[in-house]
Coordinates of C-alpha atoms and ligand atoms in Angstrom, one line a residue:
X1 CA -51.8 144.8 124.3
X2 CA -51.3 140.9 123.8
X3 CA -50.3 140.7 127.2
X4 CA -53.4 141.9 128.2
X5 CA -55.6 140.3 125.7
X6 CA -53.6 136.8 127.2
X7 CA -54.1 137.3 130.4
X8 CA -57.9 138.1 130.2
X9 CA -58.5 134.6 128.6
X10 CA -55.9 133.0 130.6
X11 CA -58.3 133.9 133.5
X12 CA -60.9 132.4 132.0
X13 CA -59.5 128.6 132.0
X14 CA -59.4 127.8 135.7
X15 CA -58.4 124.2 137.3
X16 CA -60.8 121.7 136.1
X17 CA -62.9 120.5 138.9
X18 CA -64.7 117.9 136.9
X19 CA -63.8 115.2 135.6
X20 CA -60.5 114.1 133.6
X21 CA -61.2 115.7 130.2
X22 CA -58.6 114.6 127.1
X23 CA -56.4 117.8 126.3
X24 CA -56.9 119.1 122.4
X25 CA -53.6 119.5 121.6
X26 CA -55.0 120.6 118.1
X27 CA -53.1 123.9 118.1
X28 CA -56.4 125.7 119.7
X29 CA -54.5 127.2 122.3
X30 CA -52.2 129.2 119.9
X31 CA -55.5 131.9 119.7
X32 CA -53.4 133.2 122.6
X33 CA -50.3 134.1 120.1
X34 CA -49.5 137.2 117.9
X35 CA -49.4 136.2 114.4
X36 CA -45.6 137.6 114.1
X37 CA -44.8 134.6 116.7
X38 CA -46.8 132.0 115.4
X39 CA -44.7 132.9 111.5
X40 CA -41.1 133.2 113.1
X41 CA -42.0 129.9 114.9
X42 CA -43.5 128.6 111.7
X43 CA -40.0 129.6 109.7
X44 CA -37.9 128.5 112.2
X45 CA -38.7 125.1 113.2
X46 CA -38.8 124.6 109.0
X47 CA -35.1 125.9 109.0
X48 CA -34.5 123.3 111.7
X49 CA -35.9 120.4 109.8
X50 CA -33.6 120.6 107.7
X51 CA -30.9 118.5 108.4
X52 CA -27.7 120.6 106.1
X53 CA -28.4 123.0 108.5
X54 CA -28.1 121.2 111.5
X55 CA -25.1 119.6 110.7
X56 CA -23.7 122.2 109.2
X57 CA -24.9 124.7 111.7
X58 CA -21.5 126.2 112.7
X59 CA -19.8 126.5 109.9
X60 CA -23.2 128.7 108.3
X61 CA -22.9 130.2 111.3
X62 CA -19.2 131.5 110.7
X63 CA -19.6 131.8 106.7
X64 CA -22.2 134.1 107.3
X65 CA -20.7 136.4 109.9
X66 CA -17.9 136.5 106.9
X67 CA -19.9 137.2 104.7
X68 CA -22.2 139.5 106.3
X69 CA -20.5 141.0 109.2
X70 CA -21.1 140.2 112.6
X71 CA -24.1 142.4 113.2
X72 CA -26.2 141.8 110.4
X73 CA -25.3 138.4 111.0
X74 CA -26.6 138.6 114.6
X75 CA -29.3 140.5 113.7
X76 CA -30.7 137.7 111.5
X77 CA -30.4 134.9 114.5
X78 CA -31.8 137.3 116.5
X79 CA -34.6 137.6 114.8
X80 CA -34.9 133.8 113.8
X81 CA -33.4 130.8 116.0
X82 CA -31.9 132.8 118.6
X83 CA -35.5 134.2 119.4
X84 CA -37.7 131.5 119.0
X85 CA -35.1 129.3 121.3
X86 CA -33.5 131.7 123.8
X87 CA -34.7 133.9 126.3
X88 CA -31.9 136.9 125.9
X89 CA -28.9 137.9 126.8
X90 CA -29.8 140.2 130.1
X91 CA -31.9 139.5 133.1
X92 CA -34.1 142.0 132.1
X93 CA -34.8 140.1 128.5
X94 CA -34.8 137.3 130.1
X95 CA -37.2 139.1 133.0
X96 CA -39.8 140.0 129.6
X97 CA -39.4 136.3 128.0
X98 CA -40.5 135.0 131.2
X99 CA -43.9 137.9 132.2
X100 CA -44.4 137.1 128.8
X101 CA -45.0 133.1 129.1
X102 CA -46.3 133.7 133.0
X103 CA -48.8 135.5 131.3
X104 CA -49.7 132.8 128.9
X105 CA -49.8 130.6 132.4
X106 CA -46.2 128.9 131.8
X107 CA -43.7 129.1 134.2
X108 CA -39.8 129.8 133.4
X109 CA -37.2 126.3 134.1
X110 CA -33.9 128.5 133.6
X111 CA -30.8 126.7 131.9
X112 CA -27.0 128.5 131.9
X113 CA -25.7 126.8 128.9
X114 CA -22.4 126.1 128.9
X115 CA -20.5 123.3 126.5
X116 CA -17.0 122.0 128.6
X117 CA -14.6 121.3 125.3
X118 CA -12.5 118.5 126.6
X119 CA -9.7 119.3 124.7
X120 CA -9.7 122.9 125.6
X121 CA -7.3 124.0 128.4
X122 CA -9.0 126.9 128.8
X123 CA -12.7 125.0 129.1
X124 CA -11.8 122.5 131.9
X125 CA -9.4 124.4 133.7
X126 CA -10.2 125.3 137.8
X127 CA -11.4 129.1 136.5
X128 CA -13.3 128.0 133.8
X129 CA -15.8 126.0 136.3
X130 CA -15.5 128.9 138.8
X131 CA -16.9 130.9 136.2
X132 CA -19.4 128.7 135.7
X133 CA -20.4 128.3 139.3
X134 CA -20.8 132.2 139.3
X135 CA -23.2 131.7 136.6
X136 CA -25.1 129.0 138.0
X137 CA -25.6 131.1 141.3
X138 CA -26.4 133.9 139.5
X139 CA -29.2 132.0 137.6
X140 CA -30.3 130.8 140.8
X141 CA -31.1 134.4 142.0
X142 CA -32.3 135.2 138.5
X143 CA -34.7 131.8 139.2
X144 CA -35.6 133.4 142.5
X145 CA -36.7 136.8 141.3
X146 CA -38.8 135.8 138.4
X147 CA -41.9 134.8 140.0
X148 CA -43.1 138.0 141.8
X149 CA -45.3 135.7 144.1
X150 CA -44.7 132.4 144.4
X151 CA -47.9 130.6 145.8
X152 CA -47.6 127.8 147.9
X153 CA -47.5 125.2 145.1
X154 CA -45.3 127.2 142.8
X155 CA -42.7 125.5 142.8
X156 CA -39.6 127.5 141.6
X157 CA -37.3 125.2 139.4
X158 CA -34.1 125.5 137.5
X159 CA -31.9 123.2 135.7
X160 CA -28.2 122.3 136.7
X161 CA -25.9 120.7 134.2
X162 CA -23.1 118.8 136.9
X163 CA -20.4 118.7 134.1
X164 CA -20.4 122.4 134.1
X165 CA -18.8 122.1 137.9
X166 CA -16.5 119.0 137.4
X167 CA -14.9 118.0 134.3
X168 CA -16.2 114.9 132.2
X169 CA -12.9 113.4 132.8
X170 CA -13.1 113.1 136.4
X171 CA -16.9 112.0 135.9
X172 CA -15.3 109.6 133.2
X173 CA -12.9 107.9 135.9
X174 CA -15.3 107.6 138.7
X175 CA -17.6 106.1 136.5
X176 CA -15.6 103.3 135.7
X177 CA -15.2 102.6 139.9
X178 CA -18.3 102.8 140.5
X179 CA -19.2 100.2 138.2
X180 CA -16.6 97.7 139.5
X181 CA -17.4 95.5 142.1
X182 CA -16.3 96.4 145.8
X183 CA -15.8 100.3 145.0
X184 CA -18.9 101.4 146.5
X185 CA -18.1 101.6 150.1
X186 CA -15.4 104.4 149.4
X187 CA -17.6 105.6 146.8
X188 CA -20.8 106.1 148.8
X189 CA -23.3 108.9 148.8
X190 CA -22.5 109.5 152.5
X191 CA -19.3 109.6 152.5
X192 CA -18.8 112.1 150.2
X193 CA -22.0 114.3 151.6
X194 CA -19.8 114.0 154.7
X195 CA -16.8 115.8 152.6
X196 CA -19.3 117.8 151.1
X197 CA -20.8 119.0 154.5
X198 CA -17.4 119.3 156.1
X199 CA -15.3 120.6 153.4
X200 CA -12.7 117.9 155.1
X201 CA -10.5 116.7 152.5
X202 CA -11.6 113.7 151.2
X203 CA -8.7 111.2 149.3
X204 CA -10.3 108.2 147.0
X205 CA -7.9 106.2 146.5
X206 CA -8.9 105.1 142.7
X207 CA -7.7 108.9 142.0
X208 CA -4.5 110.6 141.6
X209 CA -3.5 113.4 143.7
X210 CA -4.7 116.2 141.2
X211 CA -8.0 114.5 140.6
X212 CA -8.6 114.1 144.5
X213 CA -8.0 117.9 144.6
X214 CA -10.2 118.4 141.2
X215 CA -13.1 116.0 143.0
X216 CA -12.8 118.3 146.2
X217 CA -13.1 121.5 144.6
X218 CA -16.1 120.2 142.3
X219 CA -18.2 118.9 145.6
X220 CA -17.5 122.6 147.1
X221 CA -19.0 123.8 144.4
X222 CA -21.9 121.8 144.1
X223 CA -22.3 122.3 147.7
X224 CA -22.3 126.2 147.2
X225 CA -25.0 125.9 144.5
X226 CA -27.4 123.6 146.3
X227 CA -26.8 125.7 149.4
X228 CA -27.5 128.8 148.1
X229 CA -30.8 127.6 146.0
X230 CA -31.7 126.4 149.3
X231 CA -31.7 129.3 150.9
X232 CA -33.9 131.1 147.7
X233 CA -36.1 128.1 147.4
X234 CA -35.0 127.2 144.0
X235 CA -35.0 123.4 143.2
X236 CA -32.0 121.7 141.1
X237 CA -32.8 119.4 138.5
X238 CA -29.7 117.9 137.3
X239 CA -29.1 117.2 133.9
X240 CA -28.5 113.5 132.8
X241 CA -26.1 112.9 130.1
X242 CA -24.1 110.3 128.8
X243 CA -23.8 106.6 129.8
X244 CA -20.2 106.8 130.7
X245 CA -21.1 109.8 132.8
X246 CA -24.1 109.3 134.2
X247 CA -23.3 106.8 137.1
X248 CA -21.1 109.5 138.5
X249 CA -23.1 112.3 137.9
X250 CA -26.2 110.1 139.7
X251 CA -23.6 109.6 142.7
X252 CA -23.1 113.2 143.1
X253 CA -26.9 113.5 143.1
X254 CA -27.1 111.1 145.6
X255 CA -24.6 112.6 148.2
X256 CA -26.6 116.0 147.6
X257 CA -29.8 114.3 148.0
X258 CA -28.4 112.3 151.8
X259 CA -28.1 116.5 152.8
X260 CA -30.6 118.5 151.3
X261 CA -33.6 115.9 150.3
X262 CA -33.8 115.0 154.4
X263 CA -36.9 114.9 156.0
X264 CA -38.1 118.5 157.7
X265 CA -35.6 120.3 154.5
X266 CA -39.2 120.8 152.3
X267 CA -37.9 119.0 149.8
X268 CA -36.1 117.5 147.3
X269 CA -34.3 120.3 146.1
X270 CA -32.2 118.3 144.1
X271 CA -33.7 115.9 141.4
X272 CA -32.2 113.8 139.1
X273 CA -33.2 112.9 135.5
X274 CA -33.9 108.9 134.1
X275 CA -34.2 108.9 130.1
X276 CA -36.7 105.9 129.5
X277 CA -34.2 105.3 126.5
X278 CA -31.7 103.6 128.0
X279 CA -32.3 99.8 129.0
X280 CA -32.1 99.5 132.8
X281 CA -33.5 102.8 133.6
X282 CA -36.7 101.1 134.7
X283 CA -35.1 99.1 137.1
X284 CA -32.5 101.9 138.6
X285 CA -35.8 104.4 138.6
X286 CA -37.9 101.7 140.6
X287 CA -34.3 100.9 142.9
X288 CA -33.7 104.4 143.8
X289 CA -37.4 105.6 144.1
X290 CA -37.4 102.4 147.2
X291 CA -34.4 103.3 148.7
X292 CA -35.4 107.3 148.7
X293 CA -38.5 105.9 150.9
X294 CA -37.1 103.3 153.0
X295 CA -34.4 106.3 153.7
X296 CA -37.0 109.0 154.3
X297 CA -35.4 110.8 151.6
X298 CA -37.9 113.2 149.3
X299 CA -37.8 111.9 145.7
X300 CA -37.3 114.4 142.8
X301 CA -37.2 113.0 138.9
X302 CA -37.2 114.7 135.5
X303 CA -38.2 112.4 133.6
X304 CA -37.0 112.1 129.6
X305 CA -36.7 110.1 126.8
X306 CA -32.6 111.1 126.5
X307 CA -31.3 113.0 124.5
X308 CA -28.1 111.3 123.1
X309 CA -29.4 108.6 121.1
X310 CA -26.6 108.7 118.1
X311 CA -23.3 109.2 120.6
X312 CA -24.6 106.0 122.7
X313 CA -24.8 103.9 119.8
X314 CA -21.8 105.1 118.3
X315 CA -19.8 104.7 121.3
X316 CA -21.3 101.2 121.9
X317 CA -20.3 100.4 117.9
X318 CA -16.7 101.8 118.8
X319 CA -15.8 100.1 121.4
X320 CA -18.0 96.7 120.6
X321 CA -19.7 97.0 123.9
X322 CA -23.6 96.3 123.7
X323 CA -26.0 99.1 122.8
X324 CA -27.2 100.7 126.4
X325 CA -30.5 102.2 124.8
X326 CA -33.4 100.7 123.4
X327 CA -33.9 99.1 120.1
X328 CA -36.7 101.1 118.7
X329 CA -39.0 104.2 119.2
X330 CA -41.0 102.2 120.1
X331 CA -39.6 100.1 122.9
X332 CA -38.8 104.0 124.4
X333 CA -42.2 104.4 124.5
X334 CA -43.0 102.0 126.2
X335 CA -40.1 102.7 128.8
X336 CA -41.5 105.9 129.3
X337 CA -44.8 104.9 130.1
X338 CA -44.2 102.2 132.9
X339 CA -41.5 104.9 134.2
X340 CA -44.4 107.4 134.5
X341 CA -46.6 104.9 135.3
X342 CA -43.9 104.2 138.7
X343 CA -43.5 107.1 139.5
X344 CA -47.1 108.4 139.6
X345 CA -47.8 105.4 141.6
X346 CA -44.9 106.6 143.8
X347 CA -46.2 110.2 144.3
X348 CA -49.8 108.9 145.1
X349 CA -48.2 107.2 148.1
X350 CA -45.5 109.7 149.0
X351 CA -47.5 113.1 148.5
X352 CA -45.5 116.1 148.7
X353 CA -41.9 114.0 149.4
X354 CA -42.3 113.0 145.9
X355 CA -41.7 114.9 142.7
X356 CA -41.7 115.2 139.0
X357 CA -41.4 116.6 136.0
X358 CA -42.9 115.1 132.9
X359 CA -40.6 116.2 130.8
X360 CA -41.4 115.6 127.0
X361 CA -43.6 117.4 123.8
X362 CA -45.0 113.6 123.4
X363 CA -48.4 114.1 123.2
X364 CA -49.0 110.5 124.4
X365 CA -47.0 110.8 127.3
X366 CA -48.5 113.8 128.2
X367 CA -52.0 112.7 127.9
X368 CA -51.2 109.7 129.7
X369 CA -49.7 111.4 132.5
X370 CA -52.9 114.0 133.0
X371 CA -55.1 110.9 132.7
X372 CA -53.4 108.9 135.6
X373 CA -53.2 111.9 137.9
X374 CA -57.1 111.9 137.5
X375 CA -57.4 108.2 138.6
X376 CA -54.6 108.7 141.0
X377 CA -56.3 111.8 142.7
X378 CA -53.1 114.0 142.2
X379 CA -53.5 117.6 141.9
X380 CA -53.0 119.6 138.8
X381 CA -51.0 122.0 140.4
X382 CA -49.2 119.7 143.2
X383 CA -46.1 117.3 143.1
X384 CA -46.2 117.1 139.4
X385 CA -45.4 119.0 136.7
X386 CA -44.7 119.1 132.7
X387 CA -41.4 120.5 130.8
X388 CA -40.8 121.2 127.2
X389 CA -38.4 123.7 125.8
X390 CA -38.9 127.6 125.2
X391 CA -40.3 127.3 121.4
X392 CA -41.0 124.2 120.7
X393 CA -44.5 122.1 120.8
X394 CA -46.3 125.6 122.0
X395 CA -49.5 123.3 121.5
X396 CA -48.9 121.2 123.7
X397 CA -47.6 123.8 126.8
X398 CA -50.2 126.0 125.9
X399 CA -53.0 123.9 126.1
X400 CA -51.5 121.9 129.4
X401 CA -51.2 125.5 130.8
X402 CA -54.9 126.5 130.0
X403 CA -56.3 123.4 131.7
X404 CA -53.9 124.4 135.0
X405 CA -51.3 122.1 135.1
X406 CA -47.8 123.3 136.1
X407 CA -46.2 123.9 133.0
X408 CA -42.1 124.9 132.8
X409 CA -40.4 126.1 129.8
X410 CA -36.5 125.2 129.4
X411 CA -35.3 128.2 128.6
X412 CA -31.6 128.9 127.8
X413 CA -30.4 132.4 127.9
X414 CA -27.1 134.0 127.3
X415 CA -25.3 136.0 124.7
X416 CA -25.4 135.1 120.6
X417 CA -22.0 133.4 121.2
X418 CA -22.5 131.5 124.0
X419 CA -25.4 130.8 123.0
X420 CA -25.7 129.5 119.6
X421 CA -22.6 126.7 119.9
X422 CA -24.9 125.6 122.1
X423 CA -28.1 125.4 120.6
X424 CA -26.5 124.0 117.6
X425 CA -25.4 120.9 119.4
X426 CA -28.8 120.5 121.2
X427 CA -30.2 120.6 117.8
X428 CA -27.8 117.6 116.5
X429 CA -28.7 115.6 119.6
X430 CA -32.2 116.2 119.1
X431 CA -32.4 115.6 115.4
X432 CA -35.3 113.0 115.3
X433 CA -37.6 115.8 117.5
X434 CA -36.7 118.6 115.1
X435 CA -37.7 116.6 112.4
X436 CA -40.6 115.2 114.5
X437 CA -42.1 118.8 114.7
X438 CA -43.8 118.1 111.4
X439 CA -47.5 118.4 113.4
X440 CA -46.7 121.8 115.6
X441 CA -45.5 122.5 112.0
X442 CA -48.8 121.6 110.2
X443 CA -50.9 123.4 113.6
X444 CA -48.9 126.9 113.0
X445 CA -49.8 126.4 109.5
X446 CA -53.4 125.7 109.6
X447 CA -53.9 129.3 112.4
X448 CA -51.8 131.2 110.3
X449 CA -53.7 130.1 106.8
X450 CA -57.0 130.7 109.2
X451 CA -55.9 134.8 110.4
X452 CA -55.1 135.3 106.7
X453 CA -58.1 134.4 105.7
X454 CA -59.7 136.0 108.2
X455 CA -61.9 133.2 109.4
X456 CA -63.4 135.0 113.2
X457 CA -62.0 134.0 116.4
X458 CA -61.4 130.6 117.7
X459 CA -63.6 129.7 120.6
X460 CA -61.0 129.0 123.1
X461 CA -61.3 125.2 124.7
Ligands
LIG1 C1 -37.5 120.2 130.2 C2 -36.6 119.2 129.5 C3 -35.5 118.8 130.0 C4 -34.7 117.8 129.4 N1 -33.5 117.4 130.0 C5 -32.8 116.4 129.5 C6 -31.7 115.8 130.1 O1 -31.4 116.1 131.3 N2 -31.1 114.7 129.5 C7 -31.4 114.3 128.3 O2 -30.8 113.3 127.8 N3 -32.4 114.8 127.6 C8 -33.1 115.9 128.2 N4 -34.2 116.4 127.5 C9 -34.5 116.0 126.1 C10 -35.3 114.7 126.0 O3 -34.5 113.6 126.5 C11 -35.7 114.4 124.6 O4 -34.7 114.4 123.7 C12 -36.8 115.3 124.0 O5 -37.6 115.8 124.9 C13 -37.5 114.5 122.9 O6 -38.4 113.5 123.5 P1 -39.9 113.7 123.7 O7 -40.4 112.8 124.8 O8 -40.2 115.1 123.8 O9 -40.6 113.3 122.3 P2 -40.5 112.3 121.1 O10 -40.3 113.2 119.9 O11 -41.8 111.5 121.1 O12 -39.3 111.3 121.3 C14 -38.1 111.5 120.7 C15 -37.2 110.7 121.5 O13 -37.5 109.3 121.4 C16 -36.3 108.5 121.4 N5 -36.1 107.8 120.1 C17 -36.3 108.3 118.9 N6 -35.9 107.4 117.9 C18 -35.6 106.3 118.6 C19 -35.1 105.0 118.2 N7 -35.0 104.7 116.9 N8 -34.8 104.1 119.2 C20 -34.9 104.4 120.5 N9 -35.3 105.6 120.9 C21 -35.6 106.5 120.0 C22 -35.1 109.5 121.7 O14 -34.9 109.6 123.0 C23 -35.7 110.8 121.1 O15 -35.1 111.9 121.7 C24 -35.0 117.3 128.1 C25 -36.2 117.8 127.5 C26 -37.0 118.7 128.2 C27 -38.3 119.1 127.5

């Protein structure tokens, strides 16, 4: 019935044709929500603000299966975090999650969330990212069949995390070659697209033996990945993580980008992510954006503020090195909007070769973003999109949705153990948002105290 009722009104909010009109990201667009959702939602991102349960998050999480027993345990995060976060555990839950979001005209960015423990034997052996290449593919078909018709401009799009198909060590080492001088002729994109391509084997000499045969078996399976989402027109956005990881994970994107973002491919199919928090990223954004075009290489960016603001600054106090990310909220605003303001500039000249994702629940950013396509002339639904995660800043999705801008949703899925490690470290990385939810707070609020009191419809915008 609220499927229905959604889809009747989401016919009613076409592409403007106009002119650029502000979004109201004043929580009108949650008329399109059953109260149930808008409370669990409501409960939910309140349980999350509160930062003993963050912190503590695992150890509730085993106290209460102790306490409880494992079903009424999972029953409870089932009903709570685990449903307002996650999309299921099967494809056909997931399959629901996502009609039901399609429906609300938001479209499904899957995530197979897996956590390497470097200290595990188990979680960084050979199997272990075997396993997780078999996932990844799976998702990819999963990716594939969730969007019954994809239109010409529906992009389908899925996120791939590189350390779950090489281990953070290896990612660790060739990070600190590629950062000393001399080490990038051996080291290039090419040359290892060439391995990649070939599946020759391909010896670096900075490595040992086992880590040559560790880096050969992680390109093949990158290879596989990109290869097969190829083939189902899926497009990879690779995950950016940590400073001492990055460079190497941004190599790897690069050799995958010489082969599959080439000119006549349709792409990019592989993207890579820049989080405006870190220092240099404007520079490296603007660098690689230039040699993508001089190359004839299509250009695919998620672009974020970054995620791992308290580990950077940690590790930069540890080892007395100088603090990689900017000093202030502020100043990552204000990364963020020349970033977007490049990279819009880029796509207005490249068209179709160049891509991305606005990836944030800043309503700023957001606005700014739909403003600039305006003056820029690029189409709502075309070479640029939005991304916030599967239950949080509905307002903003919603309403982005409405006004026919391609929307994604990050949605992890997998079972309650899998799954919850994992959102339980997203939440400690993503602390300051949690506890910047205080407005999508204040919005569910105000159309739940409205319902209650049984104040008529909203006009929808
Ligand atoms: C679809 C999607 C994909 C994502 N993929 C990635 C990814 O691959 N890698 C990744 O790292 N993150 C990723 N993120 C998370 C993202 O980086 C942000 O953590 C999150 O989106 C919050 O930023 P915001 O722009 O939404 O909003 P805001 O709430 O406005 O900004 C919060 C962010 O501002 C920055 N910040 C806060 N306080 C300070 C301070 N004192 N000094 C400097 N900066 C500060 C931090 O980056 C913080 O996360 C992704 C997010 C989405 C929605």
């Amino acid at each position: 019935m609220m499927l229905r009722t959604c889809r009747a009104l989401c016919s009613q909010a076409g592409p403007s044709t106009g002119g650029w009109q502000a979004l109201n990201f004043d929580g009108g667009a949650f008329h399109l929500k059953g109260t149930g959702e808008l409370t669990r939602a409501l409960l939910v991102l309140r349980l999350c603000a509160w930062p003993p349960l963050v912190t503590h998050g695992l150890a509730l999480q085993a106290w209460s299966q102790r306490l409880l027993g494992s079903r009424l345990s999972g029953a409870l995060l089932r009903a709570s975090v685990y449903g307002q976060f996650v999309a299921g555990e099967t494809a056909e839950e997931v399959r629901g999650c996502v009609r039901q979001l399609q429906a609300l005209g938001l479209r499904p960015l899957l995530a197979v969330p897996t956590e390497e423990e470097p200290d595990s034997a188990v979680k960084t052996g050979e199997a272990w990212y075997e396993g997780n290449l078999s996932a990844m593919l799976r998702c990819v078909d999963l990716s594939r069949g969730l969007l019954e018709t994809p239109g010409p401009t529906g992009n389908i799009l899925m996120q791939l995390k590189v350390t779950a198909l090489t281990s953070t060590r290896l990612c660790k080492e060739l990070t600190t070659w590629i950062r000393r001088p001399g080490a990038s002729l051996e080291l290039s994109p090419e040359r290892l697209a060439e391995a990649m391509d070939s599946g020759q084997d391909l010896q670096v000499s900075c490595l040992n033996a086992e880590q040559n045969r560790h880096l050969q078996a992680s390109l093949g399976r990158l290879h596989r990945v990109v290869q097969h989402a190829r083939a189902q027109h899926v497009r990879l956005l690779v995950d950016a993580e940590y400073t001492f990881l990055n460079p190497a994970l941004s190599l790897l994107v690069d050799a995958l980008a010489v082969r599959w973002n080439s000119p006549g491919e349709g792409g990019p199919w592989v993207w890579n992510t820049y989080q405006a928090y870190l220092q240099d990223t404007h520079e490296r954004l603007r660098l690689a954006a230039e040699a993508a075009d001089r190359a004839g290489l299509a250009f695919g960016v998620k672009l974020v503020r970054g995620a791992y603001l308290d580990k950077e600054r940690a590790t930069a106090r540890h080892q007395g090195t100088e603090d990689p990310t900017q000093p202030d909220y502020e100043a990552t605003n204000r990364s963020y909007s020349r970033c977007l303001e490049l990279m819009l500039t880029h796509v207005s000249h490249r068209g179709p070769m160049c891509h991305l994702m606005v990836a944030s629940h800043n309503e700023e950013s957001v606005r700014q973003a739909t403003k600039r396509m305006w003056e820029l002339g690029i189409p709502l639904d075309g070479p640029v999109c939005f991304g916030q995660l599967l239950g949080m800043c509905d307002h903003v999705s919603l309403a982005l949705g409405q006004a026919g801008y391609a929307v994604y949703k990050s949605i992890p899925y997998g079972s309650l153990e899998e799954v919850i490690p994992y959102l339980i470290r997203r939440a400690q990385e993503n602390r300051s948002v949690l506890h910047g939810a205080r407005r999508e707070q204040k919005l569910l609020s105000q159309e739940l105290r409205r319902r209650l009191l049984g104040r008529g419809l909203r006009v929808p915008h």
